[in-house]
């Protein structure tokens, strides 16, 4: 295997996750800004079933690109670009999404070429997988259920739309008077027969008390004439379900296709780096990672017990001799995003997807990164280590981004992806305004993105330093968490001093505890606001 050529052939991750996703956001902004046309009686905002289906590739494009489905995401970007040119009369929207579709086409061609180069650089060894492909599992059941759900939503749309058409055929056109505006978006009108009803128009700020609104009335059924009732969201929901089912079926087919003929195979070293995640190495070069549904037990434990691991982690004892890592045969589509089968002693133990190597917060306890830190800096307890000015500035920008996403959702409620981005901004922002570590007489609190760990001093094995970051090992299983960049150069020494001071007293029975970080609650609160608005 030509490792350098294989790695150099890959398309950089930022091309899709930054370039194309950012381009999609810009294109959507220009398209939305150019389509602010009020709904009038002469030109009502008529629901468009075709555009409701086109919303599926519109929203799927950034989500697929963010989750590494490059070719599918690019295909959806090109499909929507073509649909927008056909269905949308706005020249600005046509240009914006046309350019984005062109960028998607370029990246798709680049990706196809990249995967061919990676496949060629992976060598020429071919193998046929033993036995028969695994039985179709839960993905097939989920795909069938999604198709059934999509069919039912299409039926529901047809029934609901038929009822609306019947009401419209029987309805009388009349003028209603605006009598009240509640919560800035709810417009109450009164009909000539004194009947009152409420609407939520697309532009409620354009209505004033005393205005007349043309309506269609069929008994208790009353709708605005310039904004007919839109139930095409049933089509969007059903289209999304069917599209997801097709994706799951295609993934299952790619997995089973590994057994249809000889596939390329490479023997690599397997290093477990986390729960059900394996790092693949060729000699000393990191190649890719694969995730499995279960722990394959590829590596024997190095340490007899937790106490031995703690002594080694603190530098008090030499580490045990590490056995040679297990070698496995990786066969299949040898490129990033490719489907592969993992073989041990001639048997397929798992199928997975080749993913890029990325730094992880959790380090496997068999690794010894950095240098051990010793107790050398007294500190007054309690004591908190706060993030630096740079992280706080990032927090302010993220909060502004979350506020912008919420404002945009108020005017464009169909753009659900902005809500997900806003929640992510809130989660990241709150983390940047929290202390990184908090020390007291009983233990240390570790603040991570989702969880807050409370570690008694007796459960903290030690601290190792790697540049501006610290790695804290704790708990009965030797879990390791890596801190962000710490502005205090002596934070590790303070931690170890507080641990040494506390270890003088005996605190039996204390355990590591974990609770949800306040950032998760803030994210849920933001999501609730998005739903209510």
Coordinates of C-alpha atoms in Angstrom, one line a residue:
X1 CA 0.0 0.0 0.0
X2 CA 1.3 3.5 -0.9
X3 CA 0.2 5.2 2.2
X4 CA 1.3 8.7 1.3
X5 CA -0.4 8.5 -2.1
X6 CA -3.5 7.1 -0.5
X7 CA -3.7 9.9 2.0
X8 CA -2.9 12.7 -0.5
X9 CA -5.5 11.5 -2.9
X10 CA -8.3 12.2 -0.4
X11 CA -10.6 15.3 -0.8
X12 CA -9.9 17.6 2.2
X13 CA -12.7 17.4 4.8
X14 CA -13.2 21.2 4.8
X15 CA -14.1 21.2 1.1
X16 CA -17.5 19.6 1.9
X17 CA -18.2 20.5 5.5
X18 CA -17.1 24.1 5.2
X19 CA -17.1 25.0 1.5
X20 CA -20.2 23.4 0.3
X21 CA -22.3 23.8 3.5
X22 CA -21.2 27.4 3.7
X23 CA -22.1 27.9 0.1
X24 CA -25.5 26.4 0.7
X25 CA -26.2 28.8 3.5
X26 CA -25.2 31.8 1.4
X27 CA -27.3 30.5 -1.5
X28 CA -30.3 30.0 0.7
X29 CA -29.9 33.5 2.1
X30 CA -29.9 35.2 -1.3
X31 CA -32.8 33.0 -2.5
X32 CA -34.9 33.8 0.6
X33 CA -34.1 37.5 0.4
X34 CA -35.2 37.7 -3.2
X35 CA -38.5 36.0 -2.6
X36 CA -40.2 38.4 -0.2
X37 CA -43.3 38.9 -2.3
X38 CA -46.5 39.7 -0.4
X39 CA -49.5 37.4 -0.9
X40 CA -52.4 39.3 -2.5
X41 CA -55.8 38.4 -3.8
X42 CA -54.6 38.9 -7.4
X43 CA -51.5 36.8 -6.8
X44 CA -52.3 34.4 -3.9
X45 CA -49.5 32.2 -2.4
X46 CA -50.8 29.0 -3.9
X47 CA -49.3 25.8 -2.3
X48 CA -46.9 24.0 -4.7
X49 CA -46.7 20.2 -4.3
X50 CA -43.7 19.9 -6.5
X51 CA -41.7 22.4 -4.5
X52 CA -42.8 20.6 -1.3
X53 CA -41.1 17.5 -2.6
X54 CA -38.1 19.6 -3.7
X55 CA -37.6 20.7 -0.1
X56 CA -36.3 17.2 0.6
X57 CA -33.1 17.5 -1.4
X58 CA -32.9 21.1 -0.3
X59 CA -32.6 20.2 3.4
X60 CA -30.9 16.9 2.8
X61 CA -27.9 18.6 1.1
X62 CA -26.2 20.2 4.1
X63 CA -27.1 17.4 6.5
X64 CA -25.6 14.7 4.2
X65 CA -22.5 16.8 3.7
X66 CA -22.0 17.4 7.4
X67 CA -22.3 13.7 8.1
X68 CA -19.8 12.6 5.5
X69 CA -22.2 11.4 2.7
X70 CA -20.4 13.4 0.1
X71 CA -21.6 11.9 -3.2
X72 CA -25.2 11.7 -2.0
X73 CA -25.1 15.2 -0.6
X74 CA -23.6 16.6 -3.8
X75 CA -26.2 14.7 -5.9
X76 CA -29.0 16.3 -3.8
X77 CA -27.4 19.7 -4.2
X78 CA -27.4 19.2 -8.0
X79 CA -31.0 17.9 -8.0
X80 CA -32.3 20.9 -6.1
X81 CA -30.3 23.3 -8.2
X82 CA -32.0 21.9 -11.3
X83 CA -35.5 21.9 -9.6
X84 CA -35.1 25.5 -8.5
X85 CA -34.3 26.7 -12.0
X86 CA -37.4 24.9 -13.3
X87 CA -39.9 25.7 -10.4
X88 CA -38.7 29.1 -9.0
X89 CA -39.2 32.2 -11.1
X90 CA -36.7 34.2 -9.0
X91 CA -33.5 35.0 -11.0
X92 CA -31.5 35.5 -7.8
X93 CA -32.5 32.1 -6.4
X94 CA -31.8 30.4 -9.8
X95 CA -28.3 32.0 -9.9
X96 CA -27.5 31.2 -6.2
X97 CA -28.6 27.5 -6.2
X98 CA -27.3 27.1 -9.8
X99 CA -23.8 28.1 -8.7
X100 CA -24.1 25.9 -5.7
X101 CA -25.2 23.0 -7.9
X102 CA -22.1 23.6 -10.1
X103 CA -19.8 23.6 -7.0
X104 CA -21.5 20.3 -6.0
X105 CA -20.8 18.8 -9.4
X106 CA -17.2 19.8 -9.3
X107 CA -16.7 18.3 -5.8
X108 CA -18.6 15.2 -6.8
X109 CA -16.3 14.7 -9.8
X110 CA -13.3 15.4 -7.6
X111 CA -14.5 12.8 -5.1
X112 CA -15.1 10.1 -7.7
X113 CA -11.5 10.8 -9.0
X114 CA -10.2 10.8 -5.5
X115 CA -11.8 7.5 -4.6
X116 CA -10.4 5.9 -7.8
X117 CA -6.9 7.2 -6.9
X118 CA -7.2 5.9 -3.3
X119 CA -8.4 2.5 -4.6
X120 CA -5.4 2.3 -6.9
X121 CA -2.9 3.3 -4.2
X122 CA -4.3 0.6 -1.9
X123 CA -2.5 -2.1 -3.7
X124 CA -3.5 -5.0 -5.9
X125 CA -4.3 -7.8 -3.4
X126 CA -7.7 -9.3 -4.0
X127 CA -9.7 -11.7 -1.8
X128 CA -13.1 -13.3 -1.8
X129 CA -15.0 -13.1 1.5
X130 CA -15.7 -16.4 3.1
X131 CA -19.2 -17.9 3.7
X132 CA -22.3 -16.0 2.7
X133 CA -23.3 -12.4 3.4
X134 CA -25.0 -11.8 6.7
X135 CA -28.7 -11.9 6.9
X136 CA -30.6 -8.7 6.2
X137 CA -31.0 -7.1 9.6
X138 CA -32.7 -4.3 11.3
X139 CA -31.9 -1.7 8.5
X140 CA -34.2 -3.6 6.1
X141 CA -37.0 -3.5 8.6
X142 CA -36.5 0.2 9.2
X143 CA -36.5 0.9 5.5
X144 CA -39.7 -1.0 5.0
X145 CA -41.4 0.9 7.9
X146 CA -40.2 4.2 6.4
X147 CA -41.7 3.4 3.0
X148 CA -45.0 2.4 4.7
X149 CA -44.9 5.7 6.7
X150 CA -44.2 7.7 3.5
X151 CA -47.1 6.0 1.7
X152 CA -49.5 6.8 4.5
X153 CA -48.4 10.5 4.5
X154 CA -49.1 10.7 0.8
X155 CA -52.5 9.2 1.4
X156 CA -53.1 11.7 4.2
X157 CA -52.1 14.6 1.9
X158 CA -54.5 13.4 -0.8
X159 CA -57.4 13.1 1.7
X160 CA -56.7 16.4 3.4
X161 CA -56.3 18.2 0.1
X162 CA -59.5 16.7 -1.3
X163 CA -61.4 18.0 1.8
X164 CA -60.0 21.5 1.2
X165 CA -61.0 21.4 -2.5
X166 CA -64.5 20.5 -1.5
X167 CA -64.7 23.4 0.9
X168 CA -63.3 25.8 -1.6
X169 CA -65.9 24.7 -4.2
X170 CA -68.8 25.4 -1.8
X171 CA -67.3 28.5 -0.1
X172 CA -68.5 32.0 -0.5
X173 CA -66.0 34.9 -0.9
X174 CA -66.5 37.8 1.5
X175 CA -64.5 40.5 3.3
X176 CA -63.6 40.1 7.0
X177 CA -62.5 42.9 9.3
X178 CA -59.3 42.6 11.4
X179 CA -60.4 43.1 15.0
X180 CA -57.3 42.0 17.0
X181 CA -53.7 41.0 16.6
X182 CA -52.3 38.7 19.3
X183 CA -48.6 37.8 20.0
X184 CA -47.6 39.8 16.8
X185 CA -48.4 36.8 14.6
X186 CA -52.0 35.8 15.3
X187 CA -54.6 37.9 13.4
X188 CA -58.2 37.7 14.5
X189 CA -60.9 38.7 12.0
X190 CA -64.7 39.1 12.2
X191 CA -67.0 38.0 9.4
X192 CA -70.2 39.8 8.4
X193 CA -72.2 37.2 10.4
X194 CA -70.2 38.2 13.6
X195 CA -68.3 34.9 13.4
X196 CA -64.7 35.4 14.6
X197 CA -61.7 33.3 13.6
X198 CA -57.9 33.6 13.7
X199 CA -55.2 33.3 11.1
X200 CA -51.4 33.1 11.2
X201 CA -50.4 34.8 7.9
X202 CA -46.9 34.8 6.4
X203 CA -46.5 38.5 7.0
X204 CA -48.6 39.4 10.1
X205 CA -46.8 42.7 10.5
X206 CA -48.6 44.0 7.4
X207 CA -52.0 43.8 9.0
X208 CA -53.6 46.4 11.2
X209 CA -56.8 46.5 13.2
X210 CA -59.6 47.8 10.9
X211 CA -58.1 46.3 7.7
X212 CA -60.4 44.1 5.5
X213 CA -59.2 40.7 4.6
X214 CA -60.8 38.6 1.7
X215 CA -61.8 35.2 3.0
X216 CA -63.5 32.0 1.8
X217 CA -66.2 30.8 4.2
X218 CA -68.1 27.5 4.2
X219 CA -69.9 27.4 7.4
X220 CA -67.3 27.1 10.2
X221 CA -64.6 26.5 7.7
X222 CA -62.9 29.9 7.0
X223 CA -59.6 30.5 5.1
X224 CA -57.8 33.5 3.7
X225 CA -58.3 34.0 0.0
X226 CA -54.8 35.2 -0.6
X227 CA -53.1 32.5 1.5
X228 CA -54.9 29.2 0.8
X229 CA -54.4 26.4 3.4
X230 CA -51.1 24.7 2.7
X231 CA -50.9 21.0 3.6
X232 CA -48.0 20.1 1.3
X233 CA -45.8 19.6 4.3
X234 CA -47.3 16.1 4.3
X235 CA -45.5 15.6 1.0
X236 CA -42.3 16.8 2.4
X237 CA -42.5 14.5 5.4
X238 CA -43.4 11.5 3.2
X239 CA -40.7 12.3 0.7
X240 CA -38.1 12.5 3.5
X241 CA -39.2 9.1 4.8
X242 CA -38.9 7.5 1.4
X243 CA -35.6 9.1 0.7
X244 CA -34.2 7.9 4.0
X245 CA -35.5 4.4 3.3
X246 CA -33.7 4.5 -0.1
X247 CA -30.4 5.5 1.6
X248 CA -30.7 2.7 4.1
X249 CA -31.5 0.2 1.4
X250 CA -28.5 1.4 -0.7
X251 CA -26.2 1.1 2.2
X252 CA -27.3 -2.4 2.9
X253 CA -26.9 -3.3 -0.8
X254 CA -23.3 -1.9 -0.8
X255 CA -22.5 -4.0 2.3
X256 CA -23.9 -7.2 0.8
X257 CA -22.1 -6.4 -2.5
X258 CA -18.8 -7.2 -0.8
X259 CA -19.6 -10.9 -1.2
X260 CA -20.4 -10.7 -4.9
X261 CA -16.8 -11.1 -6.1
X262 CA -13.1 -10.5 -5.2
X263 CA -12.5 -7.2 -3.3
X264 CA -9.3 -5.4 -2.4
X265 CA -7.8 -6.3 0.9
X266 CA -5.0 -5.0 3.1
X267 CA -3.6 -6.4 6.4
X268 CA -3.4 -3.7 9.0
X269 CA -2.8 -3.2 12.7
X270 CA -5.9 -2.6 14.8
X271 CA -5.8 -0.4 17.8
X272 CA -9.0 0.1 19.9
X273 CA -9.3 3.8 20.6
X274 CA -12.7 4.0 22.3
X275 CA -15.9 2.2 22.7
X276 CA -16.5 0.1 19.6
X277 CA -14.0 2.3 17.5
X278 CA -10.8 0.9 16.0
X279 CA -7.9 2.8 14.5
X280 CA -6.3 1.1 11.5
X281 CA -2.5 1.6 11.1
X282 CA -0.1 0.6 8.3
X283 CA 3.3 0.3 10.0
X284 CA 3.4 3.5 12.0
X285 CA 1.0 5.5 9.8
X286 CA -2.7 6.1 10.8
X287 CA -4.9 5.1 7.9
X288 CA -8.5 5.3 9.0
X289 CA -11.0 4.5 11.7
X290 CA -13.9 2.1 11.7
X291 CA -16.9 1.8 14.1
X292 CA -18.4 -1.5 15.1
X293 CA -21.6 -2.5 16.8
X294 CA -19.8 -4.5 19.5
X295 CA -16.4 -4.7 21.2
X296 CA -14.4 -7.2 19.1
X297 CA -11.9 -7.9 21.9
X298 CA -8.9 -7.4 19.6
X299 CA -6.5 -6.2 22.4
X300 CA -5.5 -7.8 25.7
X301 CA -5.5 -5.5 28.7
X302 CA -2.0 -4.3 29.6
X303 CA -2.6 -3.7 33.3
X304 CA -3.4 -6.2 36.1
X305 CA -5.7 -3.7 37.9
X306 CA -6.5 0.0 38.2
X307 CA -3.9 0.7 40.8
X308 CA -1.1 -0.5 38.4
X309 CA -2.5 1.7 35.7
X310 CA -2.6 4.7 38.0
X311 CA 1.1 4.2 39.0
X312 CA 2.1 3.9 35.4
X313 CA 0.0 7.0 34.5
X314 CA 1.7 9.1 37.2
X315 CA 5.1 7.9 36.1
X316 CA 5.8 6.0 39.3
X317 CA 6.3 2.7 37.5
X318 CA 7.5 1.7 34.1
X319 CA 4.7 0.7 31.7
X320 CA 4.4 -3.0 31.0
X321 CA 5.7 -4.4 27.7
X322 CA 3.0 -3.7 25.2
X323 CA 2.2 -6.7 23.0
X324 CA 2.2 -6.4 19.3
X325 CA -1.2 -5.1 18.1
X326 CA -3.6 -7.5 16.5
X327 CA -3.5 -7.6 12.7
X328 CA -6.8 -7.8 10.8
X329 CA -7.6 -8.1 7.1
X330 CA -9.7 -5.1 5.9
X331 CA -11.4 -5.9 2.6
X332 CA -13.8 -3.9 0.5
X333 CA -14.1 -0.3 -0.9
X334 CA -10.7 1.1 -0.1
X335 CA -11.5 4.8 0.2
X336 CA -12.9 7.2 2.7
X337 CA -16.6 6.4 3.1
X338 CA -16.2 3.0 1.6
X339 CA -17.8 -0.2 2.9
X340 CA -15.4 -2.7 4.3
X341 CA -15.4 -6.1 6.1
X342 CA -13.0 -6.9 9.0
X343 CA -11.6 -10.4 9.0
X344 CA -9.9 -12.1 11.9
X345 CA -8.4 -15.6 11.3
X346 CA -10.3 -15.9 8.1
X347 CA -13.7 -15.0 9.5
X348 CA -15.7 -11.8 9.0
X349 CA -16.2 -10.3 12.4
X350 CA -17.8 -7.0 11.4
X351 CA -18.7 -4.7 8.5
X352 CA -18.2 -1.0 8.7
X353 CA -17.3 2.3 6.9
X354 CA -13.8 3.7 6.5
X355 CA -13.7 7.1 8.3
X356 CA -11.1 9.8 8.6
X357 CA -8.8 9.8 11.6
X358 CA -9.8 12.6 13.9
X359 CA -8.6 13.6 17.4
X360 CA -10.9 12.2 20.1
X361 CA -11.6 13.5 23.6
X362 CA -11.4 10.0 25.0
X363 CA -8.0 8.3 24.9
X364 CA -7.7 4.5 25.4
X365 CA -6.1 3.7 28.7
X366 CA -3.4 1.6 27.1
X367 CA -1.9 4.7 25.6
X368 CA 0.5 6.9 27.6
X369 CA 0.4 10.4 25.9
X370 CA 2.4 13.4 27.1
X371 CA 4.5 13.6 30.2
X372 CA 3.3 12.9 33.8
X373 CA 2.7 16.0 36.1
X374 CA 3.9 16.1 39.7
X375 CA 2.6 18.1 42.6
X376 CA 4.4 21.4 42.8
X377 CA 2.0 24.3 43.0
X378 CA 0.0 25.0 46.2
X379 CA -3.5 26.5 45.6
X380 CA -6.3 27.8 47.8
X381 CA -9.3 25.6 47.6
X382 CA -11.9 25.9 46.2
X383 CA -10.3 27.0 43.0
X384 CA -11.7 27.2 39.4
X385 CA -9.8 27.2 36.1
X386 CA -11.6 29.5 33.6
X387 CA -11.2 29.6 29.8
X388 CA -9.1 32.4 28.3
X389 CA -10.3 35.5 26.4
X390 CA -10.1 33.7 23.1
X391 CA -12.7 31.0 24.1
X392 CA -15.0 33.6 25.7
X393 CA -14.8 35.7 22.4
X394 CA -15.8 32.5 20.5
X395 CA -18.7 32.1 22.9
X396 CA -20.0 35.5 22.2
X397 CA -19.8 34.9 18.4
X398 CA -21.6 31.5 18.9
X399 CA -24.4 33.2 20.8
X400 CA -24.8 35.8 18.1
X401 CA -25.0 32.9 15.6
X402 CA -27.7 31.2 17.7
X403 CA -29.7 34.4 17.9
X404 CA -29.3 34.9 14.1
X405 CA -30.6 31.3 13.5
X406 CA -33.6 31.9 15.7
X407 CA -34.4 35.2 13.9
X408 CA -34.1 33.5 10.5
X409 CA -36.4 30.7 11.6
X410 CA -39.1 33.2 12.6
X411 CA -39.2 34.3 8.9
X412 CA -38.4 31.0 7.3
X413 CA -39.9 28.3 9.6
X414 CA -39.4 25.6 7.0
X415 CA -35.6 25.8 7.2
X416 CA -35.3 23.2 10.0
X417 CA -31.5 22.9 9.6
X418 CA -31.0 26.4 11.0
X419 CA -32.6 25.1 14.3
X420 CA -30.1 22.3 14.5
X421 CA -27.2 24.8 13.9
X422 CA -28.6 27.1 16.5
X423 CA -28.8 24.4 19.1
X424 CA -25.1 23.4 18.3
X425 CA -24.1 27.1 18.7
X426 CA -25.8 27.3 22.1
X427 CA -24.1 24.1 23.3
X428 CA -20.7 25.3 22.3
X429 CA -21.2 28.8 23.6
X430 CA -22.3 27.8 27.1
X431 CA -19.3 25.5 27.3
X432 CA -17.0 28.5 26.7
X433 CA -18.5 30.4 29.6
X434 CA -18.1 27.6 32.1
X435 CA -15.0 26.8 34.2
X436 CA -12.8 24.2 32.6
X437 CA -12.1 22.6 36.0
X438 CA -13.2 23.3 39.5
X439 CA -11.2 22.0 42.5
X440 CA -12.3 21.8 46.1
X441 CA -11.4 19.8 49.2
X442 CA -13.4 16.7 48.1
X443 CA -12.6 16.3 44.4
X444 CA -12.5 17.9 41.0
X445 CA -15.4 18.7 38.6
X446 CA -14.6 18.1 34.9
X447 CA -16.8 20.1 32.5
X448 CA -17.2 18.5 29.0
X449 CA -19.6 19.2 26.2
X450 CA -22.4 16.9 27.3
X451 CA -21.5 15.7 30.8
X452 CA -20.1 17.1 34.0
X453 CA -18.0 14.6 35.9
X454 CA -17.5 14.8 39.7
X455 CA -14.3 12.9 40.5
X456 CA -13.2 12.4 44.1
X457 CA -9.5 12.8 44.7
X458 CA -9.2 9.1 45.6
X459 CA -10.5 8.3 42.1
X460 CA -8.2 10.6 40.2
X461 CA -5.2 8.5 39.0
X462 CA -3.1 11.4 37.8
X463 CA -2.5 14.1 35.2
X464 CA -0.3 14.1 32.1
X465 CA 0.5 17.1 30.0
X466 CA 0.7 17.3 26.2
X467 CA 1.4 20.9 25.2
X468 CA -1.2 23.3 26.5
X469 CA -3.6 20.4 27.2
X470 CA -4.0 18.1 30.2
X471 CA -5.1 14.4 30.2
X472 CA -6.9 13.3 33.4
X473 CA -7.2 9.6 34.1
X474 CA -9.9 8.6 36.6
X475 CA -12.4 6.0 37.7
X476 CA -12.2 2.2 38.0
X477 CA -11.8 1.7 34.3
X478 CA -9.0 4.3 33.8
X479 CA -11.1 6.7 31.7
X480 CA -9.2 9.6 30.2
X481 CA -10.5 13.0 29.3
X482 CA -8.5 15.6 27.5
X483 CA -9.1 19.3 28.5
X484 CA -9.2 22.2 26.0
X485 CA -6.3 24.6 25.8
X486 CA -5.7 25.8 29.4
X487 CA -4.5 29.4 29.9
X488 CA -2.8 28.5 33.3
X489 CA 0.5 26.8 32.6
X490 CA 0.6 25.3 36.1
X491 CA -2.9 23.9 36.1
X492 CA -1.6 20.4 36.2
X493 CA 0.7 21.0 39.2
X494 CA -2.3 22.6 41.1
X495 CA -4.4 19.6 40.4
X496 CA -1.8 17.1 41.6
X497 CA -1.1 19.2 44.7
X498 CA -4.7 19.3 45.6
X499 CA -4.9 15.5 45.1
X500 CA -1.8 14.9 47.2
X501 CA -3.2 17.1 50.0
X502 CA -6.5 15.2 50.0
X503 CA -5.0 11.7 49.9
X504 CA -3.7 12.3 53.4
X505 CA -7.3 11.7 54.7
X506 CA -9.2 8.5 53.9
X507 CA -12.5 8.9 52.0
X508 CA -13.8 5.4 51.5
X509 CA -16.7 4.6 49.3
X510 CA -16.5 7.7 47.1
X511 CA -17.4 7.2 43.4
X512 CA -17.2 9.1 40.2
X513 CA -20.6 10.6 39.4
X514 CA -21.9 12.1 36.2
X515 CA -24.7 14.5 35.3
X516 CA -25.8 16.4 32.3
X517 CA -24.0 19.6 31.7
X518 CA -26.0 22.8 31.9
X519 CA -25.2 23.4 28.2
X520 CA -27.6 20.5 27.4
X521 CA -30.3 22.2 29.3
X522 CA -29.6 25.5 27.5
X523 CA -29.7 23.7 24.2
X524 CA -33.1 22.1 25.1
X525 CA -34.4 25.5 26.2
X526 CA -33.3 27.0 22.8
X527 CA -35.0 24.2 20.9
X528 CA -38.2 24.8 22.9
X529 CA -38.1 28.5 22.0
X530 CA -37.6 27.5 18.4
X531 CA -40.7 25.3 18.5
X532 CA -42.8 27.9 20.3
X533 CA -41.8 30.7 17.9

